[in-house]
XYZ file of C-alpha atoms in Angstrom:
433
model
C 0.000 0.000 0.000
C 2.833 2.372 0.869
C 4.453 1.612 -2.509
C 1.160 2.442 -4.265
C 0.788 5.728 -2.409
C 4.374 6.675 -3.196
C 3.926 5.842 -6.904
C 0.729 7.915 -7.185
C 2.320 10.922 -5.512
C 5.397 10.708 -7.768
C 3.235 10.618 -10.872
C 1.160 13.577 -9.761
C 4.274 15.567 -8.869
C 5.675 15.129 -12.392
C 3.098 16.507 -14.850
C 5.110 15.364 -17.872
C 4.276 11.746 -16.991
C 0.475 12.080 -17.263
C -0.241 15.651 -18.405
C -3.652 17.073 -17.354
C -4.447 13.947 -15.326
C -4.425 13.617 -11.532
C -4.472 10.193 -9.963
C -6.309 9.360 -6.743
C -6.879 6.227 -4.692
C -9.133 4.644 -2.092
C -7.962 1.988 0.340
C -10.213 -0.537 2.114
C -8.778 -3.030 4.578
C -10.255 -6.505 4.097
C -8.553 -7.843 7.202
C -8.393 -11.127 5.312
C -12.119 -11.463 5.916
C -14.614 -12.354 3.214
C -17.389 -10.160 4.696
C -15.010 -7.191 4.924
C -13.856 -7.816 1.352
C -17.445 -7.949 0.023
C -18.459 -4.846 2.034
C -15.435 -2.843 0.876
C -16.023 -3.827 -2.754
C -19.697 -2.756 -2.626
C -18.714 0.490 -0.926
C -16.300 1.337 -3.712
C -18.989 0.647 -6.279
C -21.649 2.719 -4.427
C -19.302 5.546 -3.525
C -20.505 6.080 0.039
C -20.636 4.602 3.496
C -23.916 2.886 2.715
C -23.905 0.198 0.071
C -26.653 0.501 -2.502
C -26.669 -2.054 -5.278
C -26.485 -0.665 -8.835
C -26.237 2.901 -7.566
C -23.200 5.176 -7.509
C -23.437 8.307 -5.392
C -19.785 9.351 -5.504
C -19.234 12.544 -7.500
C -15.535 11.903 -7.929
C -14.016 10.479 -11.058
C -14.898 6.849 -11.792
C -12.558 4.086 -10.790
C -10.015 3.130 -13.394
C -9.091 -0.178 -11.809
C -9.357 -2.151 -8.570
C -6.437 -4.108 -7.134
C -7.501 -7.121 -5.116
C -6.078 -8.667 -1.959
C -3.005 -10.877 -2.068
C -5.045 -13.844 -0.856
C -6.859 -15.791 -3.571
C -9.982 -16.553 -1.510
C -10.579 -12.836 -0.865
C -9.703 -11.812 -4.441
C -12.118 -14.373 -5.917
C -15.184 -12.969 -4.160
C -14.129 -9.460 -5.141
C -13.773 -10.575 -8.783
C -17.244 -12.139 -8.743
C -18.877 -8.934 -7.456
C -16.879 -6.669 -9.751
C -17.614 -8.915 -12.751
C -21.333 -8.364 -12.296
C -20.725 -4.619 -12.564
C -18.352 -5.036 -15.533
C -15.202 -3.966 -13.729
C -12.173 -6.215 -15.002
C -7.695 -8.811 -15.254
C -5.912 -7.218 -19.375
C -5.739 -4.265 -15.695
C -3.765 -5.996 -18.284
C -0.120 -6.352 -17.571
C 2.126 -5.961 -20.599
C 5.853 -6.418 -20.732
C 5.886 -5.406 -24.417
C 4.834 -2.180 -26.163
C 1.559 -2.188 -28.046
C 1.728 -3.329 -31.655
C 0.694 -0.512 -34.061
C -1.556 -0.952 -37.062
C 0.070 -2.929 -39.822
C 1.591 -5.316 -37.256
C 0.340 -8.358 -35.384
C 1.204 -9.876 -32.028
C 3.457 -12.930 -32.000
C 3.735 -14.894 -28.780
C 7.227 -15.633 -27.523
C 7.893 -19.240 -26.609
C 8.650 -19.714 -22.908
C 7.198 -16.358 -21.818
C 3.806 -15.337 -20.442
C 1.034 -14.226 -22.852
C 1.568 -10.593 -21.867
C 5.065 -10.751 -23.352
C 4.950 -10.766 -27.146
C 6.702 -9.392 -30.212
C 5.310 -7.255 -33.025
C 5.629 -8.703 -36.529
C 4.866 -6.840 -39.763
C 1.844 -8.254 -41.545
C 2.798 -10.705 -44.317
C 2.772 -9.603 -47.958
C -0.795 -9.019 -49.104
C -2.271 -8.708 -45.579
C -3.209 -5.786 -43.314
C -4.282 -5.007 -39.747
C -6.145 -1.812 -38.880
C -6.179 -2.207 -35.070
C -3.480 -1.937 -32.431
C -2.391 -5.170 -30.786
C -4.076 -7.156 -33.537
C -3.773 -10.896 -33.035
C -3.888 -11.672 -36.775
C -3.721 -9.898 -40.114
C -6.427 -9.979 -42.769
C -5.862 -10.905 -46.390
C -6.670 -8.257 -49.009
C -9.039 -9.143 -51.831
C -7.569 -10.207 -55.194
C -7.954 -6.741 -56.736
C -6.523 -4.779 -53.786
C -3.093 -4.548 -52.145
C -1.816 -3.158 -48.815
C -0.343 0.330 -48.637
C 3.184 0.860 -47.341
C 1.938 0.987 -43.724
C -0.087 -2.215 -44.281
C -3.045 -0.835 -42.370
C -5.507 -0.721 -45.290
C -6.045 -2.261 -48.728
C -5.841 -0.070 -51.824
C -6.931 -0.875 -55.409
C -4.147 -2.493 -57.422
C -2.753 -0.756 -60.489
C -3.331 -2.496 -63.827
C -0.307 -2.869 -66.088
C -0.306 -3.455 -69.843
C 1.451 -1.984 -72.885
C -0.777 1.052 -73.339
C -0.728 3.322 -76.367
C -0.965 6.313 -74.022
C 2.316 5.494 -72.277
C 5.663 6.581 -73.804
C 6.799 3.020 -74.552
C 3.552 1.986 -76.246
C 3.195 5.316 -78.010
C 6.743 5.144 -79.357
C 6.385 1.564 -80.620
C 3.053 2.413 -82.266
C 4.565 5.413 -84.054
C 7.546 3.354 -85.255
C 5.231 0.578 -86.485
C 3.060 2.966 -88.505
C 6.045 4.790 -89.984
C 7.810 1.515 -90.795
C 4.740 0.152 -92.593
C 4.889 3.069 -95.028
C 8.451 2.284 -96.150
C 7.669 -1.019 -97.961
C 4.722 0.700 -99.650
C 7.067 3.402 -100.973
C 9.504 0.752 -102.214
C 6.588 -1.139 -103.779
C 5.580 2.013 -105.650
C 9.184 2.401 -106.889
C 9.230 -1.212 -108.113
C 5.896 -0.803 -109.897
C 7.048 2.418 -111.535
C 10.386 0.889 -112.663
C 9.071 -2.647 -113.276
C 10.421 -2.717 -116.842
C 13.989 -1.891 -115.793
C 16.582 -4.708 -115.683
C 17.175 -4.527 -111.891
C 13.511 -5.114 -111.078
C 12.992 -7.756 -113.738
C 16.172 -9.636 -112.819
C 15.121 -9.894 -109.179
C 11.739 -11.550 -109.774
C 9.246 -8.691 -109.886
C 6.216 -10.684 -108.688
C 8.052 -12.204 -105.711
C 9.475 -8.834 -104.748
C 6.003 -7.256 -104.728
C 4.601 -10.099 -102.620
C 7.513 -9.817 -100.194
C 6.990 -6.057 -99.858
C 3.273 -6.549 -99.137
C 4.082 -9.164 -96.512
C 6.623 -6.791 -94.914
C 3.922 -4.114 -94.859
C 1.670 -6.509 -92.924
C 4.565 -7.557 -90.663
C 5.012 -3.969 -89.511
C 1.271 -3.500 -89.043
C 0.761 -6.752 -87.095
C 2.897 -5.351 -84.284
C 0.066 -2.877 -83.559
C -2.256 -5.666 -82.342
C 0.212 -6.355 -79.524
C -0.136 -2.784 -78.196
C -3.139 -1.772 -76.094
C -5.399 -3.538 -73.600
C -5.404 -7.293 -74.334
C -8.954 -7.833 -75.553
C -10.039 -11.504 -75.914
C -10.342 -11.321 -79.711
C -6.900 -9.720 -79.999
C -5.359 -12.387 -77.782
C -6.932 -15.044 -79.998
C -5.553 -13.693 -83.265
C -2.383 -11.695 -82.641
C 0.155 -14.547 -82.477
C -1.552 -16.401 -85.325
C -1.534 -13.267 -87.493
C 2.123 -12.676 -86.662
C 3.041 -16.287 -87.479
C 1.196 -16.404 -90.793
C 2.401 -13.014 -92.063
C 6.016 -13.753 -91.197
C 5.747 -17.206 -92.760
C 4.672 -15.632 -96.060
C 7.564 -13.163 -95.744
C 10.236 -15.801 -95.091
C 8.688 -18.104 -97.722
C 9.120 -15.330 -100.284
C 12.773 -14.989 -99.276
C 13.230 -18.762 -99.557
C 11.533 -18.756 -102.957
C 13.828 -15.938 -104.144
C 16.851 -17.935 -102.988
C 15.735 -21.071 -104.810
C 15.012 -18.983 -107.895
C 18.604 -17.697 -107.888
C 20.002 -21.236 -107.724
C 17.689 -22.511 -110.462
C 18.360 -19.491 -112.688
C 22.129 -20.018 -112.548
C 22.103 -23.777 -113.100
C 19.517 -23.513 -115.899
C 22.070 -21.606 -118.028
C 24.304 -24.660 -118.254
C 24.053 -26.595 -121.518
C 21.616 -29.491 -121.359
C 20.308 -28.516 -117.922
C 16.889 -29.941 -117.033
C 16.205 -27.012 -114.696
C 15.128 -24.734 -117.548
C 11.570 -25.968 -117.199
C 11.580 -24.808 -113.554
C 12.729 -21.275 -114.211
C 9.198 -19.818 -114.146
C 7.196 -18.641 -111.166
C 5.617 -22.056 -110.520
C 8.404 -23.241 -108.219
C 8.354 -19.968 -106.281
C 4.623 -20.048 -105.709
C 4.748 -23.732 -104.795
C 7.352 -23.019 -102.096
C 5.277 -20.125 -100.706
C 2.010 -22.087 -100.691
C 3.542 -25.208 -99.144
C 5.451 -23.314 -96.427
C 2.424 -21.194 -95.555
C 0.123 -24.222 -95.494
C 2.287 -25.999 -92.892
C 2.227 -22.922 -90.662
C -1.523 -22.630 -91.217
C -2.006 -26.198 -89.945
C 0.039 -25.384 -86.832
C -1.923 -22.186 -86.129
C -5.385 -23.669 -86.776
C -4.584 -26.632 -84.529
C -3.420 -24.185 -81.885
C -6.668 -22.180 -82.101
C -8.893 -25.239 -81.896
C -7.040 -27.210 -79.221
C -5.449 -24.550 -76.974
C -6.844 -21.115 -77.940
C -5.126 -18.080 -76.386
C -7.164 -15.992 -73.960
C -6.881 -12.797 -71.937
C -6.100 -13.044 -68.228
C -5.370 -10.920 -65.168
C -2.117 -11.984 -63.487
C -1.978 -11.073 -59.772
C 1.000 -13.247 -58.813
C 3.946 -12.070 -60.916
C 4.266 -8.525 -59.520
C 3.217 -7.660 -55.934
C 0.529 -4.999 -55.869
C 0.080 -4.990 -59.652
C -2.524 -6.642 -61.870
C -0.868 -7.573 -65.171
C -3.397 -7.697 -68.003
C -1.888 -9.971 -70.632
C -2.641 -12.671 -73.135
C -2.170 -16.257 -72.061
C -0.918 -18.094 -75.127
C -2.970 -21.152 -74.198
C -0.180 -23.556 -75.046
C 3.481 -22.505 -74.754
C 4.345 -25.557 -76.855
C 2.164 -24.334 -79.743
C 3.704 -20.852 -79.498
C 7.251 -22.171 -79.665
C 6.319 -24.565 -82.493
C 5.002 -21.618 -84.506
C 8.129 -19.573 -83.735
C 10.393 -22.576 -84.280
C 8.907 -23.189 -87.726
C 9.728 -19.588 -88.653
C 13.278 -20.179 -87.481
C 13.413 -23.369 -89.542
C 12.370 -21.546 -92.724
C 14.858 -18.751 -92.041
C 17.636 -21.297 -91.443
C 16.909 -23.103 -94.723
C 16.915 -19.767 -96.557
C 20.215 -18.815 -94.922
C 21.893 -22.131 -95.824
C 20.738 -22.086 -99.457
C 21.654 -18.411 -99.863
C 25.053 -18.972 -98.232
C 25.870 -21.803 -100.616
C 24.757 -19.719 -103.608
C 26.396 -16.462 -102.562
C 29.328 -16.784 -105.011
C 27.406 -17.659 -108.115
C 28.908 -15.479 -110.887
C 25.737 -13.582 -111.779
C 25.535 -9.846 -111.455
C 21.902 -10.091 -110.473
C 22.628 -12.650 -107.761
C 20.563 -11.819 -104.631
C 22.069 -14.595 -102.545
C 24.552 -12.335 -100.744
C 21.827 -9.943 -99.644
C 19.528 -12.789 -98.613
C 22.366 -14.364 -96.599
C 22.847 -11.152 -94.615
C 19.107 -10.657 -94.140
C 18.503 -14.188 -92.822
C 21.579 -14.022 -90.585
C 20.282 -10.790 -89.073
C 16.755 -12.228 -88.845
C 17.949 -15.298 -86.957
C 20.155 -13.192 -84.677
C 17.182 -11.031 -83.662
C 14.959 -13.965 -82.778
C 17.678 -15.976 -81.041
C 18.331 -12.910 -78.859
C 14.580 -12.552 -78.342
C 14.185 -15.928 -76.614
C 16.121 -15.218 -73.348
C 14.822 -11.640 -73.254
C 11.225 -12.867 -73.662
C 11.586 -15.485 -70.923
C 13.176 -13.073 -68.432
C 10.793 -10.125 -68.980
C 7.480 -9.664 -67.144
C 4.274 -7.790 -67.770
C 4.191 -5.210 -70.528
C 7.924 -5.614 -71.147
C 7.317 -9.136 -72.466
C 4.994 -7.710 -75.112
C 7.386 -4.825 -75.797
C 10.226 -7.300 -76.427
C 8.143 -9.200 -79.003
C 7.083 -5.982 -80.751
C 10.715 -4.864 -80.863
C 11.751 -8.225 -82.334
C 9.018 -7.987 -85.001
C 10.090 -4.487 -86.018
C 13.815 -5.278 -85.954
C 13.566 -8.479 -88.007
C 11.270 -6.837 -90.561
C 13.683 -3.938 -90.973
C 16.645 -6.283 -91.453
C 14.903 -8.098 -94.314
C 13.846 -4.841 -95.965
C 17.218 -3.123 -95.608
C 19.322 -6.057 -96.788
C 17.198 -7.030 -99.783
C 15.565 -3.860 -101.112
C 17.736 -0.877 -100.152
C 20.602 -1.876 -102.542
C 18.103 -2.165 -105.413
C 16.497 1.197 -104.630
C 19.973 2.725 -104.464
C 20.726 1.547 -108.004
C 17.294 2.504 -109.366
C 17.215 6.018 -107.926
C 20.856 7.064 -107.547
C 22.813 4.931 -110.031
C 20.580 4.667 -113.125
C 23.631 3.944 -115.294
C 23.986 0.619 -113.437
C 20.363 -0.242 -114.160
C 21.103 -1.800 -117.537
C 21.194 -5.293 -118.957
C 24.842 -4.952 -119.964
C 25.883 -4.015 -116.426
C 23.858 -6.800 -114.854
C 25.343 -9.382 -117.225
C 28.857 -8.090 -116.625
C 29.338 -6.825 -120.168
C 30.101 -3.188 -119.389
C 33.226 -1.964 -121.179
C 36.325 -2.481 -119.100
C 34.583 -5.021 -116.836
C 35.752 -8.623 -116.777
């Protein structure tokens, strides 16, 4: 009792401890007697010398807590009376500071329940009360704030046309699609000149149209992944690029046939027309068409909301349905490009002035390099950067084919018209061996 009185006086004498609060106390001696203990308890509740049940006549501040006797028999009867009047044991005794919001209490093994540690709520969970026993999981479309005391709506991530990355790729795609159209116009205008005729005019026009579509197909990868776009974008990309690479392969085969058909008695003269070229294009495209149609029917791509890859972010993307089908489609493109590269490499030194094999070799080497580099970048990227990597690979590979095959021809047609002659192409210019 003396220790209690001393503690109360010390607290009151130091206003910085409990500012604007004055503590008081009342002491009743139980004399280790149950009747005295019950009478003293009822007196404290009534506030006067007379005990009146359920009535408090004391005008002083209400009691904050009641400390019982040291003996258990006396303390039990006091607890029973006080419990009826809703006076509490949390007063609670804590040997640890209160856990703030965003934390939860973790009991320490070997210590009493009043001794605990504060642990930050796990990822994706919050607590909005002090001394919370457990944290609550946020809903799938929300995520905790930094303090982890409330759930906020998640941000949605996709390659948007309004963002700098999506806007820049869209602008490059549209501009790039105009370049093959300009070259196509040049070829149509100069279609009777030796350079255009020697390089298979019909195949060149088809290749330029396919390059035009290659640049445009990158636009379907940019923007919110709608279900219909997810269903068609990879298939459109695969088919358009197959036509493009098939044209390159057909041009390569045409070069080989054209050179060997000039030999006396060669049986390849009957194959020097456009039939072989169109057969190669149709057959190559048909195989890719079977792959893509099977993909659409068996494992169609679909749009999805990914909440697991990035914490606090909903990634709106296209699930390819079957990774195996996607890599088969891409692998078939690589197979066609490899065949074109090998044939062009073997035919690169044929002694014809109109030989395209050297340019095709460089274009297919660059094409394969782009897509081989794409594979690890695609697998390591997440969210909108995965789509951005594929768009970049589409644009880069299309530009390599266009630059390597058509820029040298346009250079001769527009800037070196003296070289655009049959004599120069056949190596019969004066002074030339």
